[in-house]
mmCIF file of C-alpha atoms in Angstrom:
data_model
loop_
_atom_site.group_PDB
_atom_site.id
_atom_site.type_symbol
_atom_site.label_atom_id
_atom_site.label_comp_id
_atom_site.label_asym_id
_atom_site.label_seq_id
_atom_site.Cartn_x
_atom_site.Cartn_y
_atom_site.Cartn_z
ATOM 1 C CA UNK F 1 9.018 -19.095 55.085
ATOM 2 C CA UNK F 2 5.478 -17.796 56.924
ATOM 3 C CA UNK F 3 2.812 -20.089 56.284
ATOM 4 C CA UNK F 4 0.038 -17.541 56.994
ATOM 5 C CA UNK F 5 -1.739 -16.183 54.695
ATOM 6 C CA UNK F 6 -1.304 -12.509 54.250
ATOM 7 C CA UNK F 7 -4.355 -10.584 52.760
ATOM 8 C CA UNK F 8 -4.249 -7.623 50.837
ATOM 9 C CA UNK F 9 -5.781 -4.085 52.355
ATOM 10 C CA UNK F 10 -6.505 -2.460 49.540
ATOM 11 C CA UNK F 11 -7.765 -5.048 47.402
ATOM 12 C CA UNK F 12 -10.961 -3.741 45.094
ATOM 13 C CA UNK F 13 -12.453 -7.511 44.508
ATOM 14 C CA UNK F 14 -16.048 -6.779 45.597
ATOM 15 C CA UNK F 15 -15.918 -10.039 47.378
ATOM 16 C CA UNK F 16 -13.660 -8.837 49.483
ATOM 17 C CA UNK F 17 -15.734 -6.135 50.691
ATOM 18 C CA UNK F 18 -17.641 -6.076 53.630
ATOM 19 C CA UNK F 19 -19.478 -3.702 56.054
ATOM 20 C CA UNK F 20 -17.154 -2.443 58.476
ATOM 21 C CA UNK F 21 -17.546 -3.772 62.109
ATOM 22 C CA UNK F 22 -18.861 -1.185 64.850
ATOM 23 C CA UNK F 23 -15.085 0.401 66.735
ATOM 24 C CA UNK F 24 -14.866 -0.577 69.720
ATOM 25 C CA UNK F 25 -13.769 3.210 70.863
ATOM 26 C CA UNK F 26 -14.854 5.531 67.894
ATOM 27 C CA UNK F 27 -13.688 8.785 69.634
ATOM 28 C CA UNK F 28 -10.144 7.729 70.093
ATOM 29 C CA UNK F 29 -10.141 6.012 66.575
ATOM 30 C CA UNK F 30 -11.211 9.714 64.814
ATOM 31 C CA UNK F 31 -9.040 11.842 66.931
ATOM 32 C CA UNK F 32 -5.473 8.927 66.070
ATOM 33 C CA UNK F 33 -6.620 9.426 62.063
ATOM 34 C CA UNK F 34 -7.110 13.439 62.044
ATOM 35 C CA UNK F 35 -4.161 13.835 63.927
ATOM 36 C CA UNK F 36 -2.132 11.699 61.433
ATOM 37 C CA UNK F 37 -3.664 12.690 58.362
ATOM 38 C CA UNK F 38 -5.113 16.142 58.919
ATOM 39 C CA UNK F 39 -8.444 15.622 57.618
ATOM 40 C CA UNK F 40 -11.700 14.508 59.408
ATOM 41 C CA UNK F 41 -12.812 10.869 58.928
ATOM 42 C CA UNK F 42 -16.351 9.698 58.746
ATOM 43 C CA UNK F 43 -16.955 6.735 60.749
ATOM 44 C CA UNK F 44 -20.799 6.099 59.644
ATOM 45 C CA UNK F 45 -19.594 5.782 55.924
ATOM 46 C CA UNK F 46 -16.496 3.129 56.704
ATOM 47 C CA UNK F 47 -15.904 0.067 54.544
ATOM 48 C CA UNK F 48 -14.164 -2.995 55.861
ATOM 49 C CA UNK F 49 -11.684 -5.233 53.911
ATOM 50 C CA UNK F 50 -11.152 -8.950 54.595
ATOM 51 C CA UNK F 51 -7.248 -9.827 55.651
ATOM 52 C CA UNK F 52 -5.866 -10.733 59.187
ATOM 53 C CA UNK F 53 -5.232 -7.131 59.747
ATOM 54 C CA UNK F 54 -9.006 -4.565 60.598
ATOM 55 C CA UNK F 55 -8.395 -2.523 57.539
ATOM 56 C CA UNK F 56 -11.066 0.103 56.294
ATOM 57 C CA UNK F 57 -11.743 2.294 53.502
ATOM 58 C CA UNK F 58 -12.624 5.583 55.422
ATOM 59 C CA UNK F 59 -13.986 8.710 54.016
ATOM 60 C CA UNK F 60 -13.750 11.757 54.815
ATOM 61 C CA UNK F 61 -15.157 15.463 55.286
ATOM 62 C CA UNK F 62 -12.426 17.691 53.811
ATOM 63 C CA UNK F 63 -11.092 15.305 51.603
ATOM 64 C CA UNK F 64 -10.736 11.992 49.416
ATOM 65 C CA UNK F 65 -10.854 8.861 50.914
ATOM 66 C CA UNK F 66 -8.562 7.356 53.240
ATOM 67 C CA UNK F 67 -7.349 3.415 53.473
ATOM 68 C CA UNK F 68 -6.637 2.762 57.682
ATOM 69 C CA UNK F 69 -5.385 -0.061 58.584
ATOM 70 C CA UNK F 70 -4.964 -1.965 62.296
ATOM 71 C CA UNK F 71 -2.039 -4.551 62.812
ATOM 72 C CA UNK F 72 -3.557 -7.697 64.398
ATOM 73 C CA UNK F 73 -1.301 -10.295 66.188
ATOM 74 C CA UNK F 74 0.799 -11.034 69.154
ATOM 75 C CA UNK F 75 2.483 -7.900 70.461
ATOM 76 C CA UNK F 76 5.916 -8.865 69.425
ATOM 77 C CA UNK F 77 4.636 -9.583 65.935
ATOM 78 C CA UNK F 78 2.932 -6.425 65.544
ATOM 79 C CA UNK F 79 6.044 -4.339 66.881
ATOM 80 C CA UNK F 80 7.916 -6.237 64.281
ATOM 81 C CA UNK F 81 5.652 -5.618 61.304
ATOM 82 C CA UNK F 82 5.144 -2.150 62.604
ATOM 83 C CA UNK F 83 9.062 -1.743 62.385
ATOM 84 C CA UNK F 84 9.512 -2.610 58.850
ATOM 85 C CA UNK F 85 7.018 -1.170 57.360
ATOM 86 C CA UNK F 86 7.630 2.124 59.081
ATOM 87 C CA UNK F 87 11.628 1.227 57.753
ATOM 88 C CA UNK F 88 10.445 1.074 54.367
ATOM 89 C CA UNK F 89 8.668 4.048 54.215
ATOM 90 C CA UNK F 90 11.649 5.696 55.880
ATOM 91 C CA UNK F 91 13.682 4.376 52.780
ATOM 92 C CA UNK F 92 11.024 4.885 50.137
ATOM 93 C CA UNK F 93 10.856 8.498 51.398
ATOM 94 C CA UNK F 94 14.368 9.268 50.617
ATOM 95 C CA UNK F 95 14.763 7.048 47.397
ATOM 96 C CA UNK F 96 11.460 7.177 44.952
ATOM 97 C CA UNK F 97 11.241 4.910 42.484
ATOM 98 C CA UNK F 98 10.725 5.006 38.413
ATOM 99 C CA UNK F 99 8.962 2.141 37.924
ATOM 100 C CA UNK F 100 6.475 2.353 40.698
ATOM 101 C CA UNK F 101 4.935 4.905 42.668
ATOM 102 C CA UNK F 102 4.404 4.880 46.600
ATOM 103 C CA UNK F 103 0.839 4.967 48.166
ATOM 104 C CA UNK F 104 0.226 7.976 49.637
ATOM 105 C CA UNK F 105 1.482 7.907 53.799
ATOM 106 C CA UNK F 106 0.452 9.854 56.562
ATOM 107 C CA UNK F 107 2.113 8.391 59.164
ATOM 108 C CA UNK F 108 1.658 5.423 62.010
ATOM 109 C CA UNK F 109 -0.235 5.556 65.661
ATOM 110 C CA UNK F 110 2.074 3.027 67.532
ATOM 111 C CA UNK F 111 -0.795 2.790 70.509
ATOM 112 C CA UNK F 112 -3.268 2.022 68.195
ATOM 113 C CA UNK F 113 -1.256 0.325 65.832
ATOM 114 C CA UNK F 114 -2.988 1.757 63.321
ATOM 115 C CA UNK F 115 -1.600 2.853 59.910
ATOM 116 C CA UNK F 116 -2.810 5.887 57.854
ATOM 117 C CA UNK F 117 -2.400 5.801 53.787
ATOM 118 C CA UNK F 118 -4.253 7.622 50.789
ATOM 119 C CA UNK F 119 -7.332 5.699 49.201
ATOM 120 C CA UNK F 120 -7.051 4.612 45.655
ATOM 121 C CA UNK F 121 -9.965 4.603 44.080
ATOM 122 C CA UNK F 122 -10.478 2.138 41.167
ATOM 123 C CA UNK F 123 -7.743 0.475 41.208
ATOM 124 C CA UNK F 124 -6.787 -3.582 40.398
ATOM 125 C CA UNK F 125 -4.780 -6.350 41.615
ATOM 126 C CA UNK F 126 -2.288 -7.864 39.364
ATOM 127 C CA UNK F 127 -4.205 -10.852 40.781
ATOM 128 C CA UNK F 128 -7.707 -9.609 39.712
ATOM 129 C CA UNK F 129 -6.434 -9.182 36.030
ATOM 130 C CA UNK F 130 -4.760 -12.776 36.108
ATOM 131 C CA UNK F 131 -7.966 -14.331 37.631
ATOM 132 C CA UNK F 132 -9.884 -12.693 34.511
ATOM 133 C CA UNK F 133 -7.236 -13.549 31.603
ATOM 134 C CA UNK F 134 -6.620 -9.500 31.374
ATOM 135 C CA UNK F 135 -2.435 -10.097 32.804
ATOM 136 C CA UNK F 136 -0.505 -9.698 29.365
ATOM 137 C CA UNK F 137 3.121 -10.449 29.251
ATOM 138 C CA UNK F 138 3.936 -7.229 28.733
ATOM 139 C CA UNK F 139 2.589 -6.403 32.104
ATOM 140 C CA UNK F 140 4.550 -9.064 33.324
ATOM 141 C CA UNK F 141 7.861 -7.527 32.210
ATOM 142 C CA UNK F 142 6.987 -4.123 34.092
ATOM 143 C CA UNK F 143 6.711 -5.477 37.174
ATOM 144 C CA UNK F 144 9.644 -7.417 36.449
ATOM 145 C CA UNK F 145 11.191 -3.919 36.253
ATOM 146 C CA UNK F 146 9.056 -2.609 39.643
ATOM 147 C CA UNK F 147 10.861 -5.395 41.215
ATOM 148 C CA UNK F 148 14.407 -5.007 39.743
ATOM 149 C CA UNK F 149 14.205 -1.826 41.357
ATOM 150 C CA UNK F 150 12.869 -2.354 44.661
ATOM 151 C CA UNK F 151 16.049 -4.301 44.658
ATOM 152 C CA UNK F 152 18.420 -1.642 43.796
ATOM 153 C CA UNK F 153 17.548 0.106 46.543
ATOM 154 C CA UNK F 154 20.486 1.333 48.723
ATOM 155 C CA UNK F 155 21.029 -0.352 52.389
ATOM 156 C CA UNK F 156 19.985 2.044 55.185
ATOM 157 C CA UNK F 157 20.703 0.983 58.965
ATOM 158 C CA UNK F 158 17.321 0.333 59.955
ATOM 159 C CA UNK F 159 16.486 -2.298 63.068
ATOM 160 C CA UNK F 160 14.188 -4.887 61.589
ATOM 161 C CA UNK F 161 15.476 -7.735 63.515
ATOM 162 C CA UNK F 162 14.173 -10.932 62.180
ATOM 163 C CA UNK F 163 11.010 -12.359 64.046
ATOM 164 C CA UNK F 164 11.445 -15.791 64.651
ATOM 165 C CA UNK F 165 8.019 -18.056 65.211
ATOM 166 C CA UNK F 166 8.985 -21.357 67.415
ATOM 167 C CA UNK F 167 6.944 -23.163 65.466
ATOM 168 C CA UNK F 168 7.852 -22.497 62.122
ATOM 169 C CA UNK F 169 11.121 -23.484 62.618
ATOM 170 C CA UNK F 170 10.169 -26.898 64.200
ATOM 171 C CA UNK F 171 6.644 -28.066 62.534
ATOM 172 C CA UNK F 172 8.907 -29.940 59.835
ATOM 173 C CA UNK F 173 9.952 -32.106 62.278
ATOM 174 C CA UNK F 174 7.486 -32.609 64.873
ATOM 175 C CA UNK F 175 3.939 -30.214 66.053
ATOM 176 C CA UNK F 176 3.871 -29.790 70.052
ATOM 177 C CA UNK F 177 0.823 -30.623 71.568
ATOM 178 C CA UNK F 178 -0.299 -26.905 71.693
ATOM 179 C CA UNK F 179 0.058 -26.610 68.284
ATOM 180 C CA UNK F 180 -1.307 -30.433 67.318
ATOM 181 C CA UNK F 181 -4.331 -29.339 69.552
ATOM 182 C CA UNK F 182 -4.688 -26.437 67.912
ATOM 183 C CA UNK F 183 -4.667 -27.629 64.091
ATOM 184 C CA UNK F 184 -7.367 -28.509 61.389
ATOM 185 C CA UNK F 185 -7.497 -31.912 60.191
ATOM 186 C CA UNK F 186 -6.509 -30.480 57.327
ATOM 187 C CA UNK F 187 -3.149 -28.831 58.879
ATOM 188 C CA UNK F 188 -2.750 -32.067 60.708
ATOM 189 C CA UNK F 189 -2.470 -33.939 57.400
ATOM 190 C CA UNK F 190 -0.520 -31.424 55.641
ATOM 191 C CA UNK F 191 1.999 -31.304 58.116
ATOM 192 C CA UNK F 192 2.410 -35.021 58.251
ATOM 193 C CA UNK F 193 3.292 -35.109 54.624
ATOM 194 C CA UNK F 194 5.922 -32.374 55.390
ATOM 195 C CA UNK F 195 7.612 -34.100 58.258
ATOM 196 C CA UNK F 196 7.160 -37.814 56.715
ATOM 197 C CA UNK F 197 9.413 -36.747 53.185
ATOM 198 C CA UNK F 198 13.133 -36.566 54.094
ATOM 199 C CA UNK F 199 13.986 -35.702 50.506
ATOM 200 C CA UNK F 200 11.981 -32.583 50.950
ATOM 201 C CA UNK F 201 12.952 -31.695 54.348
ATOM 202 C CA UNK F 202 16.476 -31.974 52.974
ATOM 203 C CA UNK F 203 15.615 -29.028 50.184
ATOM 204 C CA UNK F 204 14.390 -26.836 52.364
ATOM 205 C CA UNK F 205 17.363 -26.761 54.266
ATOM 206 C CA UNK F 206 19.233 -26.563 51.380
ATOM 207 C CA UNK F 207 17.243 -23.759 50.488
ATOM 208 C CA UNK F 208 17.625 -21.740 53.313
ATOM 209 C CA UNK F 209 21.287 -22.250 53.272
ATOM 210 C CA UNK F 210 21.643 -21.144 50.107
ATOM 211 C CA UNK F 211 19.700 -18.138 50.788
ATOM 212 C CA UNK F 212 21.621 -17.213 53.829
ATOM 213 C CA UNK F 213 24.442 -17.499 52.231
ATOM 214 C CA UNK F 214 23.088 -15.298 49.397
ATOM 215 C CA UNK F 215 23.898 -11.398 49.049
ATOM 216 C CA UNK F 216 20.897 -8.741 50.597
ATOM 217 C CA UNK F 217 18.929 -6.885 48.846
ATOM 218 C CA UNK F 218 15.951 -4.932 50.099
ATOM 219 C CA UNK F 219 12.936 -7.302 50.056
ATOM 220 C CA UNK F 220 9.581 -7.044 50.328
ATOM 221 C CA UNK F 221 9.549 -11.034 51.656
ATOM 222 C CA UNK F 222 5.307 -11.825 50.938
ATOM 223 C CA UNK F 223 5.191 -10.903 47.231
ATOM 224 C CA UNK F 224 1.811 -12.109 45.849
ATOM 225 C CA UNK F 225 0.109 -10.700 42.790
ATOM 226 C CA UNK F 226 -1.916 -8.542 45.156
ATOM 227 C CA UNK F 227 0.440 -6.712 46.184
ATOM 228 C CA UNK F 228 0.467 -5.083 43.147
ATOM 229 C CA UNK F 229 -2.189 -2.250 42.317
ATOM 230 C CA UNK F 230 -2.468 -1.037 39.123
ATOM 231 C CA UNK F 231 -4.747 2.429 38.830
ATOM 232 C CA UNK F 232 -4.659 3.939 35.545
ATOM 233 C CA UNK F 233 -0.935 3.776 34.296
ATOM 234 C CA UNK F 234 0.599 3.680 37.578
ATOM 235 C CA UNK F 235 1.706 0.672 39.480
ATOM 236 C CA UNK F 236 1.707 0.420 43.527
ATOM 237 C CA UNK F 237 3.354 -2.495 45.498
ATOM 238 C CA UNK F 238 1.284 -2.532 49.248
ATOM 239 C CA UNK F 239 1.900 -4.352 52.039
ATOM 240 C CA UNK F 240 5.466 -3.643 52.998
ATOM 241 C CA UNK F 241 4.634 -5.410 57.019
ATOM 242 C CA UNK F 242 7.729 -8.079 55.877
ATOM 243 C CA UNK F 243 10.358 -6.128 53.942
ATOM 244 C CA UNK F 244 14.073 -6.414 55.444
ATOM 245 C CA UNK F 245 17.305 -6.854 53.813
ATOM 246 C CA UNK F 246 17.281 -10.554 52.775
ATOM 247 C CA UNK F 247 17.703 -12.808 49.401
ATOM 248 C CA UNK F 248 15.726 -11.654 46.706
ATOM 249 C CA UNK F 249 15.160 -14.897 45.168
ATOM 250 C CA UNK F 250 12.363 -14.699 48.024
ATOM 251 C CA UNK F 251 10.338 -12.173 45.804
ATOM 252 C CA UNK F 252 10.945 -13.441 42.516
ATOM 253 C CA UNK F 253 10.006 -16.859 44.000
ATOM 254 C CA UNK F 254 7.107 -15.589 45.314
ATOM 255 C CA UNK F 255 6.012 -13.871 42.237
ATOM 256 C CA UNK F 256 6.941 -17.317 39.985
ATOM 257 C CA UNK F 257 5.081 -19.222 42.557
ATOM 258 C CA UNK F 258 1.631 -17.334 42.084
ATOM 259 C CA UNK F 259 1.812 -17.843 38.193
ATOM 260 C CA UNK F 260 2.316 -21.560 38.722
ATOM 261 C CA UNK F 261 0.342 -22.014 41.485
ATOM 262 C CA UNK F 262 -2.626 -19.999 39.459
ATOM 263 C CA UNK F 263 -1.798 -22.709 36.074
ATOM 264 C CA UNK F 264 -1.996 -26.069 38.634
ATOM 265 C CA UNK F 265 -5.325 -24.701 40.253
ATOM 266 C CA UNK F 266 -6.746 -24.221 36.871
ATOM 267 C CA UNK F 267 -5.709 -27.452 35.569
ATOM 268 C CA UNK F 268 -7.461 -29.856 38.457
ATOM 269 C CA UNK F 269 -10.237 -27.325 38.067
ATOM 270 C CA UNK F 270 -10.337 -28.470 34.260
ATOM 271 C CA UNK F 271 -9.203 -31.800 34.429
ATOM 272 C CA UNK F 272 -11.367 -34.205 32.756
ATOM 273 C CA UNK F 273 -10.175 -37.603 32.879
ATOM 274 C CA UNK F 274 -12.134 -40.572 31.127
ATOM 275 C CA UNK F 275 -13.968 -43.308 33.540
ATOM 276 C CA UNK F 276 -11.911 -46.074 32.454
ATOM 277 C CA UNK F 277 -8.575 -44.895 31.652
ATOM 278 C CA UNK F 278 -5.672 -47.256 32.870
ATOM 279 C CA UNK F 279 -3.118 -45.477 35.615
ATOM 280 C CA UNK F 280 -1.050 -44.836 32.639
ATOM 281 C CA UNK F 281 -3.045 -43.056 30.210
ATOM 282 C CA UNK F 282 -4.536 -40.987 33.239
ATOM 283 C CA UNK F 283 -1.342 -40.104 34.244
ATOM 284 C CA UNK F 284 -0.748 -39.050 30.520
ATOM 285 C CA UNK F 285 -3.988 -36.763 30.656
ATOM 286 C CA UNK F 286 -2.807 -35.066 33.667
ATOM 287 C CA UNK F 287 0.408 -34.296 31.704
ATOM 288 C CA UNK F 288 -0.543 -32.902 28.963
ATOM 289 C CA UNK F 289 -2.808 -30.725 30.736
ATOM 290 C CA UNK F 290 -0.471 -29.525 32.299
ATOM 291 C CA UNK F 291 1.721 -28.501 29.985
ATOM 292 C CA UNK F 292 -1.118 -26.908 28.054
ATOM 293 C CA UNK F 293 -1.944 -24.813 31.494
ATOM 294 C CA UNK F 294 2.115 -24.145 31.793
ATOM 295 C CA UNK F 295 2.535 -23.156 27.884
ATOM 296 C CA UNK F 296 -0.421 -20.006 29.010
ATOM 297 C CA UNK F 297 1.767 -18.435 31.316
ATOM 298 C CA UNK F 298 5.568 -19.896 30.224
ATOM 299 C CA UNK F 299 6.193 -16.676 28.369
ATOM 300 C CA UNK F 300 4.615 -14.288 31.675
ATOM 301 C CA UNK F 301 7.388 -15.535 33.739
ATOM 302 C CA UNK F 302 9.661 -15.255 30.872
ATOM 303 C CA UNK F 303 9.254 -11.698 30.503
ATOM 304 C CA UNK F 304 9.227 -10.702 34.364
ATOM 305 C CA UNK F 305 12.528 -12.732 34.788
ATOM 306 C CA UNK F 306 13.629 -10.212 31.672
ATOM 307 C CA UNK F 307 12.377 -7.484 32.929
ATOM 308 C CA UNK F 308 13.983 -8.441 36.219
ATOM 309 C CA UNK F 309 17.543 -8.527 35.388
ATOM 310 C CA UNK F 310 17.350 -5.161 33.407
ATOM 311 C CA UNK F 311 17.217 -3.759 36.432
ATOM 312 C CA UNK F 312 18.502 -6.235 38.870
ATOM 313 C CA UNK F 313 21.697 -7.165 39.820
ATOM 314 C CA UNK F 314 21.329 -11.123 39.196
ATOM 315 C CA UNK F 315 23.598 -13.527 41.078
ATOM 316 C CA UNK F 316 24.508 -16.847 39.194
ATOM 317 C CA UNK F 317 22.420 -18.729 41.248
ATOM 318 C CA UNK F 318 19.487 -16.559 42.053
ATOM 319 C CA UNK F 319 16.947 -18.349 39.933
ATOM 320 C CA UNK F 320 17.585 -22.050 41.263
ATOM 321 C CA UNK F 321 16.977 -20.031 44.547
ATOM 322 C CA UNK F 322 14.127 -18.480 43.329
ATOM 323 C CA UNK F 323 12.613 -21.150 41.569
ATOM 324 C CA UNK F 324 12.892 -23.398 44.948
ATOM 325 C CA UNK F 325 10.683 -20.699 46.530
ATOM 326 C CA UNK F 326 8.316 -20.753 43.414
ATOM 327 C CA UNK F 327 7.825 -24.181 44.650
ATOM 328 C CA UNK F 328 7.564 -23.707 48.858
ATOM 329 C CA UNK F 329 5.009 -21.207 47.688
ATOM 330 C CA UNK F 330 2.303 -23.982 47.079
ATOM 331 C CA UNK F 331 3.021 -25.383 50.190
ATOM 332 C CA UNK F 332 2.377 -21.951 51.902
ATOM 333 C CA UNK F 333 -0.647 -21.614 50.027
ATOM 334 C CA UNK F 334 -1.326 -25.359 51.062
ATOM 335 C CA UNK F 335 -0.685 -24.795 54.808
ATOM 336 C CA UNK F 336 -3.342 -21.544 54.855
ATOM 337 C CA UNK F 337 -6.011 -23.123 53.182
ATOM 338 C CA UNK F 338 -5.744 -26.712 55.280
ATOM 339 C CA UNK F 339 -6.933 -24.276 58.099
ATOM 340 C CA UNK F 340 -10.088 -24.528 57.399
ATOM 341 C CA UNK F 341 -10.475 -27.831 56.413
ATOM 342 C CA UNK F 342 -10.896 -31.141 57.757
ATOM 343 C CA UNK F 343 -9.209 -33.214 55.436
ATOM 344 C CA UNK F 344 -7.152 -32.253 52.238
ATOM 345 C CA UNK F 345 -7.944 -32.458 48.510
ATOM 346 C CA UNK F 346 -7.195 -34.678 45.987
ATOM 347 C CA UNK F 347 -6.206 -31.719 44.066
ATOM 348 C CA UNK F 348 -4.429 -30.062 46.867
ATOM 349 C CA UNK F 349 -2.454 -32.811 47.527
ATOM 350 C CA UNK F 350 -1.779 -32.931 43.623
ATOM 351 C CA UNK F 351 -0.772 -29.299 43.828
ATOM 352 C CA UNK F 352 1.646 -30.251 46.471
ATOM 353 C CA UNK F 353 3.127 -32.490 44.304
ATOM 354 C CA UNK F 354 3.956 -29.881 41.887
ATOM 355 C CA UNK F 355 5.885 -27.641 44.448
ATOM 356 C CA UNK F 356 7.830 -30.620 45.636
ATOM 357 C CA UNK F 357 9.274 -30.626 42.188
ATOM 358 C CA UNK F 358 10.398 -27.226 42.219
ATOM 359 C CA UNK F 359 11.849 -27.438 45.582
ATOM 360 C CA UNK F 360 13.676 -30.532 45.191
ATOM 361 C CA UNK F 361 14.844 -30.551 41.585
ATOM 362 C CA UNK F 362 15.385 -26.344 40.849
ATOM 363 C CA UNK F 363 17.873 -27.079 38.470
ATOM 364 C CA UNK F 364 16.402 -28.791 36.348
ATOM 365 C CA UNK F 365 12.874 -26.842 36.624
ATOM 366 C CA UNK F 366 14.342 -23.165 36.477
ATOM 367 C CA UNK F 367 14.338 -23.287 33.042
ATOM 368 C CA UNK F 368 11.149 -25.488 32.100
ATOM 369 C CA UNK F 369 8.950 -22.548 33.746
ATOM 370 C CA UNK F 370 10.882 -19.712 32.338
ATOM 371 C CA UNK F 371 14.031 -18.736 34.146
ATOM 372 C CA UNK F 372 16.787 -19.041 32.094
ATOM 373 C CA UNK F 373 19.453 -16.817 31.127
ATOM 374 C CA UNK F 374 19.338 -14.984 27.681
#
């Protein structure tokens, strides 16, 4: 349950795009990426990506393009990304999938901690084609299937111990003063309506006992819509920094959560509530749109839960699981924005709301977004 916000690298939103910054050793840089990749990059014509990790769109002299990327963090979170990624593409390597096809890799410089994949030119996020109205539910029941089958991958003894971060496992209950000093107003507030709502304290541990008590599968453990790239016919999941062997309500949660998280941001954008209105007719207003927002993508979810479980082994719990994730997943979304804020948003605070629900009443809201069995 990370609370930072995880960028995409190879996201082609131009507003993501950026000049790349000057390297700080550009001879050491160019000799890590020929060695690894065999061709001859071109600093001078490098383009930078936003995301907490330096990554770059590098071309070349021999060749296409080449996506580098740098792992930013503490050292023992670095090691630990650097672990499971290079895990994963261990596995992938030795188990390709159907439904998806790899990125191109040419292979990891552990001093550097930089990371060395193929470029893919003109390609989309899942995200990108939500955003615009373009994600069909078709779409949505193929990478139902991509997922399904990320799942059914076979369990290889890999060491991707678990990375615990002190202070994600005891900001529900109280910040220290490092971390109090160190907060936004915004995280300030946002954790104080965490830590001041029992109820919802309570379903988060009930959550994560459930899900530790839940069979493995292989996981990718930060599934957003942009981690999935669509070029041409082919679909790519990036960003494989998390994966381990863990519940896989995590990812179907994660994937739920953008679609409803993407419907509640749309409906405060929209909202339009008469001056006037008495607290109960507003509060009808804000229902019904709501539902109107949750009727557009009702039957997205619908089809990526089928698509899911025809590939999937599904558990009889796994989408109470998954939708209490859906719901967490606005408060991780919450917690990442309130850093740069001062105080939080009417809406955000309304958007919290909305997660709460899923988180402490998944029975009863699996089905009302989608997840129900056949």
């Amino acid at each position: 349950m990370d609370a930072t916000e995880q960028a995409s690298p190879m996201t082609r939103s131009s507003d993501r795009v950026m000049q790349a910054a000057p390297l700080d050793r550009p001879d050491e840089f160019v000799r890590a990426v020929a060695a690894l990749s065999g061709v001859t990059p071109l600093v001078e014509g490098m383009q930078g990506y936003i995301g907490r990790n330096d990554n770059w769109r590098v071309p070349t002299a021999d060749a296409g393009d080449l996506f580098v990327k740098r792992l930013r963090g503490e050292e023992r979170q670095v090691e630990a990304r650097m672990n499971r990624l290079l895990a994963f593409q261990e596995l992938i390597a030795t188990h390709p999938q159907r439904e998806a096809k790899a990125v191109p890799f040419y292979g990891a410089d552990r001093s550097q901690s930089l990371l060395v994949f193929g470029h893919l030119p003109e390609s989309r996020t899942a995200s990108d084609l939500l955003g615009s109205d373009e994600f069909t539910p078709d779409l949505a029941h193929r990478l139902g299937r991509v997922l399904g089958e990320v799942h059914q991958l076979p369990k290889v003894p890999v060491d991707i111990k678990e990375f615990i971060d002190g202070k994600a496992l005891t900001a529900f209950y109280a910040l220290s003063p490092e971390d109090y000093a160190n907060c936004s107003g915004g995280e300030v507030e946002a954790w104080a309506m965490l830590q001041h709502d029992k109820e919802l304290v309570q379903a988060l541990e009930r959550l994560r006992s459930l899900s530790a008590d839940a069979g493995t599968t292989a996981t990718h453990c930060d599934i957003r819509l942009d981690q999935f790239l669509l070029a041409g016919d082919d679909v790519y999941v990036i960003d494989w920094e998390e994966f381990r062997y863990s519940d896989p309500a995590r990812d179907v949660g994660g994937f739920v959560g953008e679609f409803l998280h993407h419907a509640a941001a749309r409906m405060f954008a929209e909202l339009d509530v008469e001056a006037g209105l008495s607290p109960g007719a507003a509060h009808e207003a804000i229902l019904a749109a709501g539902e109107l927002q949750m009727e557009k993508i009702r039957s997205h979810i619908a089809r990526f839960w089928e698509g899911y479980q025809e590939l999937a082994e599904v558990d009889s719990s796994l989408e109470v699981r998954a939708t209490g994730y859906a719901g967490w997943h606005f408060f991780d979304r919450l917690l990442a924005g309130a850093v740069h804020g001062a105080r939080l948003t009417a809406a955000e605070r309304g958007m919290a709301g909305i997660g709460r629900n899923a988180l402490t009443q998944p029975e009863r809201f699996a089905p009302t977004i989608g997840l129900q069995r056949g």
